[in-house]
PDB file of C-alpha atoms in Angstrom:
ATOM      1  CA  MET A 705     -33.645   4.734   6.408  1.00 46.00           C
ATOM      2  CA  SER A 706     -34.303   5.846   2.877  1.00 45.00           C
ATOM      3  CA  GLU A 707     -32.237   4.593  -0.059  1.00 47.00           C
ATOM      4  CA  SER A 708     -30.555   7.975  -0.468  1.00 47.00           C
ATOM      5  CA  ALA A 709     -29.596   8.139   3.222  1.00 47.00           C
ATOM      6  CA  LYS A 710     -27.816   4.763   3.332  1.00 44.00           C
ATOM      7  CA  PRO A 711     -24.049   4.960   3.792  1.00 45.00           C
ATOM      8  CA  GLN A 712     -22.020   4.243   0.688  1.00 45.00           C
ATOM      9  CA  ALA A 713     -21.014   0.594   0.597  1.00 42.00           C
ATOM     10  CA  ALA A 714     -17.303  -0.130   0.752  1.00 42.00           C
ATOM     11  CA  ALA A 715     -17.714  -2.213  -2.383  1.00 40.00           C
ATOM     12  CA  ALA A 716     -15.412   0.050  -4.340  1.00 45.00           C
ATOM     13  CA  VAL A 717     -11.939  -1.307  -3.787  1.00 53.00           C
ATOM     14  CA  ALA A 718      -9.340   1.368  -3.216  1.00 62.00           C
ATOM     15  CA  ARG A 719      -6.987   1.686  -6.151  1.00 70.00           C
ATOM     16  CA  PRO A 720      -3.271   1.490  -5.410  1.00 75.00           C
ATOM     17  CA  SER A 721      -1.532   4.797  -4.933  1.00 88.00           C
ATOM     18  CA  VAL A 722       0.792   5.786  -7.798  1.00 93.00           C
ATOM     19  CA  LEU A 723       4.297   7.004  -6.931  1.00 95.00           C
ATOM     20  CA  SER A 724       7.015   8.277  -9.223  1.00 95.00           C
ATOM     21  CA  LEU A 725      10.707   7.828  -8.420  1.00 96.00           C
ATOM     22  CA  ASN A 726      13.638   9.106 -10.472  1.00 96.00           C
ATOM     23  CA  ILE A 727      17.045   7.648  -9.648  1.00 96.00           C
ATOM     24  CA  ASN A 728      19.940   9.400 -11.357  1.00 95.00           C
ATOM     25  CA  SER A 729      23.035   7.597 -10.021  1.00 93.00           C
ATOM     26  CA  ARG A 730      24.266   4.196  -8.883  1.00 91.00           C
ATOM     27  CA  SER A 731      24.839   5.564  -5.365  1.00 90.00           C
ATOM     28  CA  ALA A 732      21.211   6.725  -5.151  1.00 91.00           C
ATOM     29  CA  LEU A 733      20.032   3.363  -6.501  1.00 93.00           C
ATOM     30  CA  TYR A 734      22.168   1.482  -3.975  1.00 91.00           C
ATOM     31  CA  ALA A 735      20.775   3.613  -1.128  1.00 90.00           C
ATOM     32  CA  ALA A 736      17.171   2.956  -2.220  1.00 93.00           C
ATOM     33  CA  TYR A 737      17.312  -0.712  -3.272  1.00 93.00           C
ATOM     34  CA  MET A 738      16.217  -3.365  -0.753  1.00 91.00           C
ATOM     35  CA  PRO A 739      17.961  -6.592  -1.887  1.00 90.00           C
ATOM     36  CA  TYR A 740      17.198  -8.459   1.336  1.00 89.00           C
ATOM     37  CA  LEU A 741      13.525  -8.714   0.367  1.00 91.00           C
ATOM     38  CA  LYS A 742      12.711 -12.001  -1.358  1.00 90.00           C
ATOM     39  CA  ARG A 743      11.374 -10.319  -4.501  1.00 93.00           C
ATOM     40  CA  GLY A 744      13.472  -7.178  -4.146  1.00 94.00           C
ATOM     41  CA  GLY A 745      12.162  -3.769  -3.271  1.00 95.00           C
ATOM     42  CA  ILE A 746      12.868  -0.087  -3.216  1.00 96.00           C
ATOM     43  CA  PHE A 747      12.649   2.804  -0.767  1.00 95.00           C
ATOM     44  CA  VAL A 748      10.549   5.739  -1.937  1.00 95.00           C
ATOM     45  CA  PRO A 749      10.881   9.042  -0.067  1.00 93.00           C
ATOM     46  CA  THR A 750       7.425  10.416   0.708  1.00 93.00           C
ATOM     47  CA  THR A 751       5.642  12.382   3.413  1.00 91.00           C
ATOM     48  CA  LYS A 752       2.275  10.825   2.533  1.00 93.00           C
ATOM     49  CA  PRO A 753       1.123   8.395   5.237  1.00 91.00           C
ATOM     50  CA  TYR A 754       1.124   4.720   4.276  1.00 94.00           C
ATOM     51  CA  GLY A 755       0.627   1.567   6.283  1.00 94.00           C
ATOM     52  CA  ILE A 756       2.231  -1.834   6.096  1.00 95.00           C
ATOM     53  CA  GLY A 757       0.377  -3.893   3.493  1.00 95.00           C
ATOM     54  CA  ASP A 758      -0.806  -0.941   1.393  1.00 96.00           C
ATOM     55  CA  GLU A 759      -0.647  -1.680  -2.321  1.00 95.00           C
ATOM     56  CA  VAL A 760       1.185   0.860  -4.467  1.00 96.00           C
ATOM     57  CA  PHE A 761       2.225   1.298  -8.077  1.00 95.00           C
ATOM     58  CA  ILE A 762       5.621   2.831  -8.868  1.00 95.00           C
ATOM     59  CA  LEU A 763       6.824   4.496 -12.042  1.00 96.00           C
ATOM     60  CA  LEU A 764      10.593   4.102 -11.710  1.00 96.00           C
ATOM     61  CA  SER A 765      13.127   5.962 -13.853  1.00 96.00           C
ATOM     62  CA  LEU A 766      16.634   4.521 -13.656  1.00 94.00           C
ATOM     63  CA  MET A 767      19.564   6.681 -14.704  1.00 91.00           C
ATOM     64  CA  ASP A 768      20.054   6.464 -18.481  1.00 86.00           C
ATOM     65  CA  GLU A 769      17.480   3.719 -19.035  1.00 85.00           C
ATOM     66  CA  PRO A 770      14.843   4.714 -21.591  1.00 88.00           C
ATOM     67  CA  GLY A 771      11.301   4.978 -20.285  1.00 90.00           C
ATOM     68  CA  LYS A 772       9.897   4.250 -16.849  1.00 94.00           C
ATOM     69  CA  LEU A 773       9.515   0.861 -15.231  1.00 93.00           C
ATOM     70  CA  PRO A 774       5.924   0.317 -14.051  1.00 95.00           C
ATOM     71  CA  ILE A 775       6.062  -1.783 -10.881  1.00 96.00           C
ATOM     72  CA  ALA A 776       3.309  -3.049  -8.606  1.00 95.00           C
ATOM     73  CA  GLY A 777       4.240  -3.577  -4.979  1.00 96.00           C
ATOM     74  CA  THR A 778       3.313  -3.651  -1.319  1.00 96.00           C
ATOM     75  CA  VAL A 779       4.476  -1.396   1.520  1.00 96.00           C
ATOM     76  CA  VAL A 780       6.678  -3.443   3.875  1.00 95.00           C
ATOM     77  CA  TRP A 781       8.675  -0.682   5.566  1.00 88.00           C
ATOM     78  CA  VAL A 782       7.746   2.747   6.925  1.00 91.00           C
ATOM     79  CA  THR A 783      10.304   5.314   8.058  1.00 86.00           C
ATOM     80  CA  PRO A 784       8.453   8.080   9.900  1.00 83.00           C
ATOM     81  CA  GLY A 785       9.429  11.730   9.856  1.00 78.00           C
ATOM     82  CA  GLU A 786      12.220  12.631  12.279  1.00 75.00           C
ATOM     83  CA  ALA A 787      13.504   9.050  12.403  1.00 67.00           C
ATOM     84  CA  GLN A 788      16.742   8.361  14.275  1.00 65.00           C
ATOM     85  CA  GLY A 789      19.997   8.485  12.375  1.00 66.00           C
ATOM     86  CA  ASN A 790      18.743  11.179   9.979  1.00 68.00           C
ATOM     87  CA  LYS A 791      16.976   8.559   7.860  1.00 74.00           C
ATOM     88  CA  SER A 792      14.762   9.927   5.092  1.00 81.00           C
ATOM     89  CA  GLN A 793      11.016   9.743   5.651  1.00 88.00           C
ATOM     90  CA  GLY A 794       9.359   7.308   3.271  1.00 92.00           C
ATOM     91  CA  ILE A 795       8.274   3.769   2.553  1.00 95.00           C
ATOM     92  CA  GLY A 796       9.910   0.520   1.503  1.00 94.00           C
ATOM     93  CA  ILE A 797       8.037  -1.299  -1.207  1.00 96.00           C
ATOM     94  CA  GLN A 798       8.448  -4.986  -1.955  1.00 97.00           C
ATOM     95  CA  PHE A 799       8.101  -5.702  -5.657  1.00 97.00           C
ATOM     96  CA  SER A 800       5.199  -7.899  -6.715  1.00 95.00           C
ATOM     97  CA  LYS A 801       5.879 -11.431  -7.880  1.00 94.00           C
ATOM     98  CA  ASP A 802       4.550 -10.632 -11.337  1.00 94.00           C
ATOM     99  CA  GLU A 803       6.681  -9.846 -14.375  1.00 94.00           C
ATOM    100  CA  SER A 804       6.921  -6.107 -13.588  1.00 92.00           C
ATOM    101  CA  GLY A 805       8.484  -6.756 -10.188  1.00 94.00           C
ATOM    102  CA  GLN A 806      10.902  -9.369 -11.415  1.00 94.00           C
ATOM    103  CA  THR A 807      11.969  -7.248 -14.395  1.00 94.00           C
ATOM    104  CA  ALA A 808      12.694  -4.334 -12.045  1.00 95.00           C
ATOM    105  CA  LYS A 809      14.659  -6.542  -9.646  1.00 95.00           C
ATOM    106  CA  GLN A 810      16.802  -7.964 -12.449  1.00 94.00           C
ATOM    107  CA  LYS A 811      17.445  -4.547 -14.023  1.00 94.00           C
ATOM    108  CA  ILE A 812      18.431  -2.992 -10.672  1.00 94.00           C
ATOM    109  CA  GLU A 813      20.705  -5.875  -9.730  1.00 93.00           C
ATOM    110  CA  ASN A 814      22.421  -5.654 -13.120  1.00 93.00           C
ATOM    111  CA  LEU A 815      22.996  -1.914 -12.628  1.00 92.00           C
ATOM    112  CA  LEU A 816      24.424  -2.518  -9.126  1.00 91.00           C
ATOM    113  CA  ALA A 817      26.677  -5.438 -10.074  1.00 89.00           C
ATOM    114  CA  GLY A 818      30.166  -4.751  -8.712  1.00 84.00           C
ATOM    115  CA  TYR A 819      29.060  -1.707  -6.701  1.00 79.00           C
ATOM    116  CA  PRO A 820      30.697  -1.434  -3.219  1.00 72.00           C
ATOM    117  CA  THR A 821      28.289  -2.619  -0.513  1.00 66.00           C
ATOM    118  CA  THR A 822      29.736  -0.746   2.453  1.00 60.00           C
ATOM    119  CA  ARG A 823      27.657   2.411   1.985  1.00 57.00           C
ATOM    120  CA  GLN A 824      24.678   3.437   4.090  1.00 57.00           C
ATOM    121  CA  THR A 825      21.180   2.896   2.721  1.00 55.00           C
ATOM    122  CA  HIS A 826      17.810   4.490   3.435  1.00 53.00           C
ATOM    123  CA  THR A 827      16.621   1.442   5.365  1.00 59.00           C
ATOM    124  CA  ILE A 828      19.243  -0.756   7.009  1.00 56.00           C
TER     125      ILE A 828
END
């Protein structure tokens, strides 16, 4: 096999997919936040196929907060299209253990402090 005919080596590591999520209210934040994950996480509606373990990067806008929070994470939940209970199609992302993930977790939990916890969420 000639050099030019050899298959491309899988040496190039796939870069994480970048997702953008804008949350405009506490109720939307409550529905998307996944507090039961050790490092916290968030549900991102998407029709793009992802698998458990995929690495992603989120640009998260929270209500009146200035700027976007850049967060690295890993897909830990997948809700397929036409899921039971009219759940939104998308993925649950666990925040990374680095500073970006922990900053996001703290900021979200501060925004949700005192919010009623009896409402339905996108995941559980």
